[in-house]
PDB file of C-alpha atoms in Angstrom:
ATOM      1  CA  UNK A 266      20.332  11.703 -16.062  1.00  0.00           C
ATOM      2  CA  UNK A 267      17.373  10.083 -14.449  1.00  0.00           C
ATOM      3  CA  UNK A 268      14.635  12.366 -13.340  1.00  0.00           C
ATOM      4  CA  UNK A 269      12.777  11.459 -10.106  1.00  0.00           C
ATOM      5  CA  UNK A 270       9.808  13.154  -7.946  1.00  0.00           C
ATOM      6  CA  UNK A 271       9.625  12.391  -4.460  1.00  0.00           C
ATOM      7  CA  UNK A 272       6.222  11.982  -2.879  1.00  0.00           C
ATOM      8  CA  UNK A 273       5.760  11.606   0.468  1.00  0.00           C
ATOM      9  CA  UNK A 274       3.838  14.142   3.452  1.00  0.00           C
ATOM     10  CA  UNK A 275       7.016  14.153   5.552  1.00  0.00           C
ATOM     11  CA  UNK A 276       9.470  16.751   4.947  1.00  0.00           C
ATOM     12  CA  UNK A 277      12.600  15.134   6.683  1.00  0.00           C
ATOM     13  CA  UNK A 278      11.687  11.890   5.098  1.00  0.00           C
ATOM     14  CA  UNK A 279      11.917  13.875   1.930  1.00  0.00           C
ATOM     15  CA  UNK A 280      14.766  15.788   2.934  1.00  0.00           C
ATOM     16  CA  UNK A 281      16.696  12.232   4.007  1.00  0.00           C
ATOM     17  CA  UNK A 282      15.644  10.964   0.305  1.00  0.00           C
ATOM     18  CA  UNK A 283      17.221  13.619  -1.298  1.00  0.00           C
ATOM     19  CA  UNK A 284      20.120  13.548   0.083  1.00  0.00           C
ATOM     20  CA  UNK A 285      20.980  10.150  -0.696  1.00  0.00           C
ATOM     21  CA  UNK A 286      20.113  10.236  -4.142  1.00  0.00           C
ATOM     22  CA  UNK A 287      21.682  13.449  -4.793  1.00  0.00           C
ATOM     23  CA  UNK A 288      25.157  12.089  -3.995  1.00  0.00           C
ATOM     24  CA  UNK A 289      24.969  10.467  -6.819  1.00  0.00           C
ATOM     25  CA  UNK A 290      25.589  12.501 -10.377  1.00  0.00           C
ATOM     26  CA  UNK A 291      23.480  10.698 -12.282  1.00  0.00           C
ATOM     27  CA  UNK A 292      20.043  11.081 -10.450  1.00  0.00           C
ATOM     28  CA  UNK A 293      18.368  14.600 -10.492  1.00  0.00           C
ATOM     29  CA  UNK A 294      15.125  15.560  -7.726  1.00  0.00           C
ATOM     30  CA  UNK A 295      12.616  17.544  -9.909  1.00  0.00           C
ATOM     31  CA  UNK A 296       9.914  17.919  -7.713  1.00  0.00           C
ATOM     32  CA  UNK A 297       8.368  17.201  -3.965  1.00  0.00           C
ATOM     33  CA  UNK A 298       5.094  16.442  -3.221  1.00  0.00           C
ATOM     34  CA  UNK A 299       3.097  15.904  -0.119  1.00  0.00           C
ATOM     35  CA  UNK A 300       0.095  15.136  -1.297  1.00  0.00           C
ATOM     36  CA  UNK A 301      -0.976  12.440  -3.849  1.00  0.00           C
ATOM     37  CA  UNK A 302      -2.898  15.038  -5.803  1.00  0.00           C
ATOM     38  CA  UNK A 303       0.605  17.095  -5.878  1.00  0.00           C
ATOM     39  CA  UNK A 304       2.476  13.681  -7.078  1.00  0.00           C
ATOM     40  CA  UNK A 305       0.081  13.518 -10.081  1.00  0.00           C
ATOM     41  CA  UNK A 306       0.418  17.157 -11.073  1.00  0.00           C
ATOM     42  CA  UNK A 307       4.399  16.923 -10.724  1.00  0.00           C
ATOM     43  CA  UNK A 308       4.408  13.667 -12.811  1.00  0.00           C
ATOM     44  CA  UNK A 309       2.399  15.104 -15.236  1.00  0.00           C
ATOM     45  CA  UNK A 310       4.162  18.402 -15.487  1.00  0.00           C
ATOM     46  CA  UNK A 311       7.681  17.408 -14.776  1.00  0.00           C
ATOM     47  CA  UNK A 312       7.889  14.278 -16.823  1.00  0.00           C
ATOM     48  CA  UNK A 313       9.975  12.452 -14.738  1.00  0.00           C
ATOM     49  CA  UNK A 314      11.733   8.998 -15.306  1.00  0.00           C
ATOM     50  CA  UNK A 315      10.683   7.670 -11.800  1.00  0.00           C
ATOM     51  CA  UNK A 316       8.530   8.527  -8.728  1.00  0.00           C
ATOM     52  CA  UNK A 317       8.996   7.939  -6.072  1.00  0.00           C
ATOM     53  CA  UNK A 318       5.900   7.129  -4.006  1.00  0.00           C
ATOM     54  CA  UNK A 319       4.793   6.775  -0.164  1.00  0.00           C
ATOM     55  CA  UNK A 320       1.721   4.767   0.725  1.00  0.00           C
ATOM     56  CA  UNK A 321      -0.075   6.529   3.330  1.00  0.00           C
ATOM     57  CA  UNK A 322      -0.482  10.447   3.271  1.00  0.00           C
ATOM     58  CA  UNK A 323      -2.951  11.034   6.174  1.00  0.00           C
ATOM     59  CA  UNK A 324      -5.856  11.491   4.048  1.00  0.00           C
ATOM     60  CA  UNK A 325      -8.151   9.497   2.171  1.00  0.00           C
ATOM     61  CA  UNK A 326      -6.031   9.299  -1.071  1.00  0.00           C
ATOM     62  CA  UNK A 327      -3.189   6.743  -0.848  1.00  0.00           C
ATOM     63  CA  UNK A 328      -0.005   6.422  -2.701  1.00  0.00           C
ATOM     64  CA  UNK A 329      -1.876   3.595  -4.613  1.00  0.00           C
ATOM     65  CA  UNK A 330      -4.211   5.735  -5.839  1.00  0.00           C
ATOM     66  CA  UNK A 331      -2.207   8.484  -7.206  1.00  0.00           C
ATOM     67  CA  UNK A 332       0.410   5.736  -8.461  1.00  0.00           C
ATOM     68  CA  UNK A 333      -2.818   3.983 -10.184  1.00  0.00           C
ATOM     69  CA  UNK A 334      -3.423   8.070 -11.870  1.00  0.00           C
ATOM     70  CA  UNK A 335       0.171   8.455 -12.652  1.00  0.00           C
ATOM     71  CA  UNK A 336       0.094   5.488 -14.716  1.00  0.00           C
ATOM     72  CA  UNK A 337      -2.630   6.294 -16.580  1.00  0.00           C
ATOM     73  CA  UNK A 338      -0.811   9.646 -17.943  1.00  0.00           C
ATOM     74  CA  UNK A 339       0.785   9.719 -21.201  1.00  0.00           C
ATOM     75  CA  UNK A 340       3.898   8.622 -21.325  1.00  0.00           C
ATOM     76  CA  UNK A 341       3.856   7.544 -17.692  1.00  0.00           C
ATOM     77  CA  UNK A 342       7.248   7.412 -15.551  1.00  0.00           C
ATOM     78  CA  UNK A 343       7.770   4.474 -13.318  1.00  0.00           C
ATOM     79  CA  UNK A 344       6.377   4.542 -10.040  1.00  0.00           C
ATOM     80  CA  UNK A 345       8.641   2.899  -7.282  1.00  0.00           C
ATOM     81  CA  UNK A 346       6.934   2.361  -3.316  1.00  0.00           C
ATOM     82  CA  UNK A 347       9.158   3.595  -1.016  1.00  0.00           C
ATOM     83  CA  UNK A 348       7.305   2.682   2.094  1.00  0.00           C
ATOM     84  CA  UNK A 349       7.378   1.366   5.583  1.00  0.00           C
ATOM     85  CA  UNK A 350       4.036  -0.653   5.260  1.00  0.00           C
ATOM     86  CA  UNK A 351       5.006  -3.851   4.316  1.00  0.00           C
ATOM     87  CA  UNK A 352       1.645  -5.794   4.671  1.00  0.00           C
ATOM     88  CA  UNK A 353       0.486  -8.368   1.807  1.00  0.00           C
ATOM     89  CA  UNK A 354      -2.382  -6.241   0.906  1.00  0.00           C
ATOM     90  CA  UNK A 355      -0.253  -2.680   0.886  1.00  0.00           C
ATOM     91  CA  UNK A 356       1.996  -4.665  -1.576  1.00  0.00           C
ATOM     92  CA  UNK A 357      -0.221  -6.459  -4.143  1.00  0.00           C
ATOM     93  CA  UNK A 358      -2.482  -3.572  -3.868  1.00  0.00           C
ATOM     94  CA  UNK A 359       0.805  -1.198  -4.772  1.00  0.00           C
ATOM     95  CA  UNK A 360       1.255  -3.312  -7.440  1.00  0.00           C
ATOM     96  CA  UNK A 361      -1.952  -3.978  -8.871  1.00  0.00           C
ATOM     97  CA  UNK A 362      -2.263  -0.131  -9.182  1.00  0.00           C
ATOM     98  CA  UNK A 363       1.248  -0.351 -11.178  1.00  0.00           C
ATOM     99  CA  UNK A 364       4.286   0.255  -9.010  1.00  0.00           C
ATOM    100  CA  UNK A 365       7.423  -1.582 -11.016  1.00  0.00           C
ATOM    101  CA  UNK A 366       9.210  -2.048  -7.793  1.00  0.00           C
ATOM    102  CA  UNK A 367       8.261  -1.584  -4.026  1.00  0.00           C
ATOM    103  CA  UNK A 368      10.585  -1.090  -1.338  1.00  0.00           C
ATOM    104  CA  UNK A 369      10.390  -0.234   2.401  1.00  0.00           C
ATOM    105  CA  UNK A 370      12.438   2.384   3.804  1.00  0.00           C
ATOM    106  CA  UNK A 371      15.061   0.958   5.877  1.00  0.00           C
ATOM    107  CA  UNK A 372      16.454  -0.513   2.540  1.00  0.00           C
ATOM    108  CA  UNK A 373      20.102  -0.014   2.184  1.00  0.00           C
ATOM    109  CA  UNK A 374      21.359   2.537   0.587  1.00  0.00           C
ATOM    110  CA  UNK A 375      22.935   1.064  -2.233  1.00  0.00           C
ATOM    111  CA  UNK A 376      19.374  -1.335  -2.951  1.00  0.00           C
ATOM    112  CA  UNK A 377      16.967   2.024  -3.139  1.00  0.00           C
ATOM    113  CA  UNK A 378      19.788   3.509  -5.677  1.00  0.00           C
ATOM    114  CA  UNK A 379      19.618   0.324  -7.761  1.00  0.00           C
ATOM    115  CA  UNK A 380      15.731  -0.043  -7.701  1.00  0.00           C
ATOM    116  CA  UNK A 381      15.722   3.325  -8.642  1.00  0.00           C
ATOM    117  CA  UNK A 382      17.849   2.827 -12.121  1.00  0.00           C
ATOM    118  CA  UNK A 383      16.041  -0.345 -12.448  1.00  0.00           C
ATOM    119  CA  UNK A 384      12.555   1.359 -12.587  1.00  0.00           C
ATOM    120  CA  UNK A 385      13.761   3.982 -15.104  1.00  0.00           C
ATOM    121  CA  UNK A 386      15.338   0.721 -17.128  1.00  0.00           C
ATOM    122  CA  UNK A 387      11.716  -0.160 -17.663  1.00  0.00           C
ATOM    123  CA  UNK A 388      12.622  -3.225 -14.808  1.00  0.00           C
ATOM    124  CA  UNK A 389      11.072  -4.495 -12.159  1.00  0.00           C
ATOM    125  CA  UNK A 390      12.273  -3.824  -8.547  1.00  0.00           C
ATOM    126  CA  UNK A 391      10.917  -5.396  -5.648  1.00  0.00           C
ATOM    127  CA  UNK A 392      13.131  -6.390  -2.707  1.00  0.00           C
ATOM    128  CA  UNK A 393      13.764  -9.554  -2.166  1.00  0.00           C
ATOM    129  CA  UNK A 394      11.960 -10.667   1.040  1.00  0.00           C
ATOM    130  CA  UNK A 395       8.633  -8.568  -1.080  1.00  0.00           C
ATOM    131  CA  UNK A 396       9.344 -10.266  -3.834  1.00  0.00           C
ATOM    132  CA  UNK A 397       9.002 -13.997  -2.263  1.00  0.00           C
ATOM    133  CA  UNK A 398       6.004 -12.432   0.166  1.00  0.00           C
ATOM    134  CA  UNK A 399       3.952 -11.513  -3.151  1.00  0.00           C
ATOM    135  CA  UNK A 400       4.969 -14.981  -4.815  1.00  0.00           C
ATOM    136  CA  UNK A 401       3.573 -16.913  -1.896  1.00  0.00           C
ATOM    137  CA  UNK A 402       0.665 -14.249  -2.133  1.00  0.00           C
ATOM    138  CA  UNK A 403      -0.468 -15.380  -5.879  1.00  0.00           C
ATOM    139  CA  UNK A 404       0.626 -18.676  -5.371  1.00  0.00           C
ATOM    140  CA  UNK A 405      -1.501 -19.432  -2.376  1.00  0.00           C
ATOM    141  CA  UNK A 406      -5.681 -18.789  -2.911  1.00  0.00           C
ATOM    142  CA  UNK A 407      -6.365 -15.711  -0.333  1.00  0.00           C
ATOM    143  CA  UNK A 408      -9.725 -15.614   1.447  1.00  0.00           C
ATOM    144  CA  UNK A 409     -11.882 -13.017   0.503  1.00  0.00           C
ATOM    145  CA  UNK A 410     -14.713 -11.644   2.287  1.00  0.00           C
ATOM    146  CA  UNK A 411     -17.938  -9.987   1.235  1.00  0.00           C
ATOM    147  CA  UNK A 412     -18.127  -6.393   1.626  1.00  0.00           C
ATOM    148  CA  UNK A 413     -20.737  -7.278   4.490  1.00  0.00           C
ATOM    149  CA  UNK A 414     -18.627  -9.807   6.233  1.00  0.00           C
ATOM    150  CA  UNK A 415     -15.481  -7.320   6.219  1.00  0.00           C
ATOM    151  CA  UNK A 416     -18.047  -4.884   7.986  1.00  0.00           C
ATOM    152  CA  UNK A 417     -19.043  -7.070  10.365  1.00  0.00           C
ATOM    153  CA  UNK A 418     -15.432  -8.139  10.781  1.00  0.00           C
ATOM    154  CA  UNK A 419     -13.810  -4.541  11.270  1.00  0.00           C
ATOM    155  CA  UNK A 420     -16.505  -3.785  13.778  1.00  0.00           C
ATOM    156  CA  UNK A 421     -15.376  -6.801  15.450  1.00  0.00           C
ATOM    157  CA  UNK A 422     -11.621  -5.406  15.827  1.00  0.00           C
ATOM    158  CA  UNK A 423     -13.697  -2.293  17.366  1.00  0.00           C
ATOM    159  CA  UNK A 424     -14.518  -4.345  20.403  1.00  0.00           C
ATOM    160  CA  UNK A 425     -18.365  -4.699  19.770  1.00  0.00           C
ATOM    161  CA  UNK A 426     -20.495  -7.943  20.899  1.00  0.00           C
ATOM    162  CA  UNK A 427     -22.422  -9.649  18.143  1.00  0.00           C
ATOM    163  CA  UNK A 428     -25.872  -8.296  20.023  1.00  0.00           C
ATOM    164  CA  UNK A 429     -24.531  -4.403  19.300  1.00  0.00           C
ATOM    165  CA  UNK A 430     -22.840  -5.280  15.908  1.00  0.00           C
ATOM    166  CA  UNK A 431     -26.767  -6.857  14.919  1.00  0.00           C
ATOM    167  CA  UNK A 432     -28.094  -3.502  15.849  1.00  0.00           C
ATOM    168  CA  UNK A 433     -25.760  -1.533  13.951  1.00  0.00           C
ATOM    169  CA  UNK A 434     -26.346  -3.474  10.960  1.00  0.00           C
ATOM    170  CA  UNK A 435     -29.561  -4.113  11.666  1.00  0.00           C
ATOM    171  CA  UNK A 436     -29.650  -7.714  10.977  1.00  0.00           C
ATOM    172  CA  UNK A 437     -30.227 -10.633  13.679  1.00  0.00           C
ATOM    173  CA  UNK A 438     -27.845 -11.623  16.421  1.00  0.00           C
ATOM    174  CA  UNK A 439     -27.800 -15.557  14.230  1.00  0.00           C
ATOM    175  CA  UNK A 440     -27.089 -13.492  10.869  1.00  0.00           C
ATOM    176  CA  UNK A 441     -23.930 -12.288  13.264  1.00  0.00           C
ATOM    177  CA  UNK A 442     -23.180 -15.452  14.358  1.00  0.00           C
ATOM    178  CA  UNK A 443     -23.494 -17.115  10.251  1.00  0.00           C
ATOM    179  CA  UNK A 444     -21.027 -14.069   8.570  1.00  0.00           C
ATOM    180  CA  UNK A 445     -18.695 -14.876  11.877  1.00  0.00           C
ATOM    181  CA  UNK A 446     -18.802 -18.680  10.985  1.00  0.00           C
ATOM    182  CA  UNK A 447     -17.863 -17.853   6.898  1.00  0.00           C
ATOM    183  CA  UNK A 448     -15.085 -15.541   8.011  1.00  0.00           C
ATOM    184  CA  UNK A 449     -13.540 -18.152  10.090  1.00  0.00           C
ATOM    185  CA  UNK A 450     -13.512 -20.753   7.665  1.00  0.00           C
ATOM    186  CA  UNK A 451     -12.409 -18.057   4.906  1.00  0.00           C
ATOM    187  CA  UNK A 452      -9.469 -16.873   6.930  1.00  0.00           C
ATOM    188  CA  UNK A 453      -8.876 -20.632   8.414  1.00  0.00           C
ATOM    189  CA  UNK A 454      -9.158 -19.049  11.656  1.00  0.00           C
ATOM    190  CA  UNK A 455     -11.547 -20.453  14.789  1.00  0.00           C
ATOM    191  CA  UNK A 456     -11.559 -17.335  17.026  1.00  0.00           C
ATOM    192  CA  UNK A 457     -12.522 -13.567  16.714  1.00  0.00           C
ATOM    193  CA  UNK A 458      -8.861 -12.424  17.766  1.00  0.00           C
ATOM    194  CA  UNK A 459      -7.332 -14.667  15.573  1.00  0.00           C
ATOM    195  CA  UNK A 460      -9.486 -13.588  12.746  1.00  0.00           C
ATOM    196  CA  UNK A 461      -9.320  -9.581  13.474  1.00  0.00           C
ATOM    197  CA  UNK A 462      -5.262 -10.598  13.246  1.00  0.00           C
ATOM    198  CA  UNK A 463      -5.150 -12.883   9.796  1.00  0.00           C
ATOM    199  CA  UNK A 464      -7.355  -9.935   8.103  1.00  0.00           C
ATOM    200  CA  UNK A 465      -5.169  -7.215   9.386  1.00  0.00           C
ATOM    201  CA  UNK A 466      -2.066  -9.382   8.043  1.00  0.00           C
ATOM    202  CA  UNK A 467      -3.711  -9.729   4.553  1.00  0.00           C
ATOM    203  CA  UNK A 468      -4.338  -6.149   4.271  1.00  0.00           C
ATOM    204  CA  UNK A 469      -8.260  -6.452   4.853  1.00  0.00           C
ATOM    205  CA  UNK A 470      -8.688  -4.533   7.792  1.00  0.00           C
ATOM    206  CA  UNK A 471      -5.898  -1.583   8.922  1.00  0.00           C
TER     207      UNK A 471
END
């Protein structure tokens, strides 16, 4: 029998989850969470073979954070994404913090079954179309801006000139313009709208 605890803040996509899993004998729901602080105290009491694990929960925990918690407990289970955020930075970020498999949740089915016994095997699952997204991902050198530049960047997706971004950041209107040239060149981007959009695609900005 494999154990599994779902995590996730919405009860009917809970509800939908256990349905499918329950119809088969040899998977058994131990627990529910809606919060990641409730997925960590279910892993660690229930003992589960796999979680199951959202990525956003409305608040400032993520699922990557509690799945980066649950791993550190003795005797961790596997942690499997189950998630509708596919961007490159929800994914390597899932999986830097430990997930065996990540999976968005329009998979068949049949695949979310399979990844399931696959992450209590000890295996890896990632779907396919993640699994050749995160290839390309470590494959291919990814920009990556300074805490400062990102700032200046996300207040750029908030609509602000460079004149009101200097004054929030209190820096000069040409130290704008000299973070806005780096980013550019990082991303391999020549415009602010194209850059707001490559950063949001990487996972750098939400």
């Amino acid at each position: 029998m494999i154990r599994i605890v779902l995590a996730d803040d919405h009860p009917v996509v809970r509800a939908g989850i256990r349905a499918l899993l329950e119809g088969d004998p040899e998977l058994e729901i131990v627990g529910e969470a809606a919060t990641p602080d409730e997925a960590v105290a279910l892993a660690a009491a229930e003992r589960p073979d796999v979680v199951l694990m959202d990525l956003q929960f409305g608040q400032d925990q993520t699922g990557a954070d509690a799945t980066r918690r649950i791993r550190a407990l003795a005797g961790a289970p596997a942690v499997l994404v189950l998630t509708n955020y596919d961007t490159d930075g929800d994914i390597l970020g899932a999986v830097e913090a430990g997930a065996s498999g990540y999976l968005l949740k329009d998979a068949p089915p049949a695949e979310l079954i399979a990844a399931v016994r696959a992450a209590a095997a000890g295996e890896s699952a990632l779907a396919p179309a993640i699994a050749g997204r995160l290839l390309a991902r470590i494959r291919t050198p990814q920009a990556s801006l300074s805490a400062r530049e990102t700032e200046v960047l996300r207040l750029v997706a908030d609509g602000e000139s460079n004149s009101a971004i200097a004054a929030r950041l209190h820096i000069s209107d040409a130290t704008v313009k000299s973070h806005l040239v780096h980013i550019f060149s990082k991303l391999g981007v020549s415009s602010r709208t194209a850059a707001v959009a490559t950063a949001r695609d990487l996972g750098v900005l939400r």
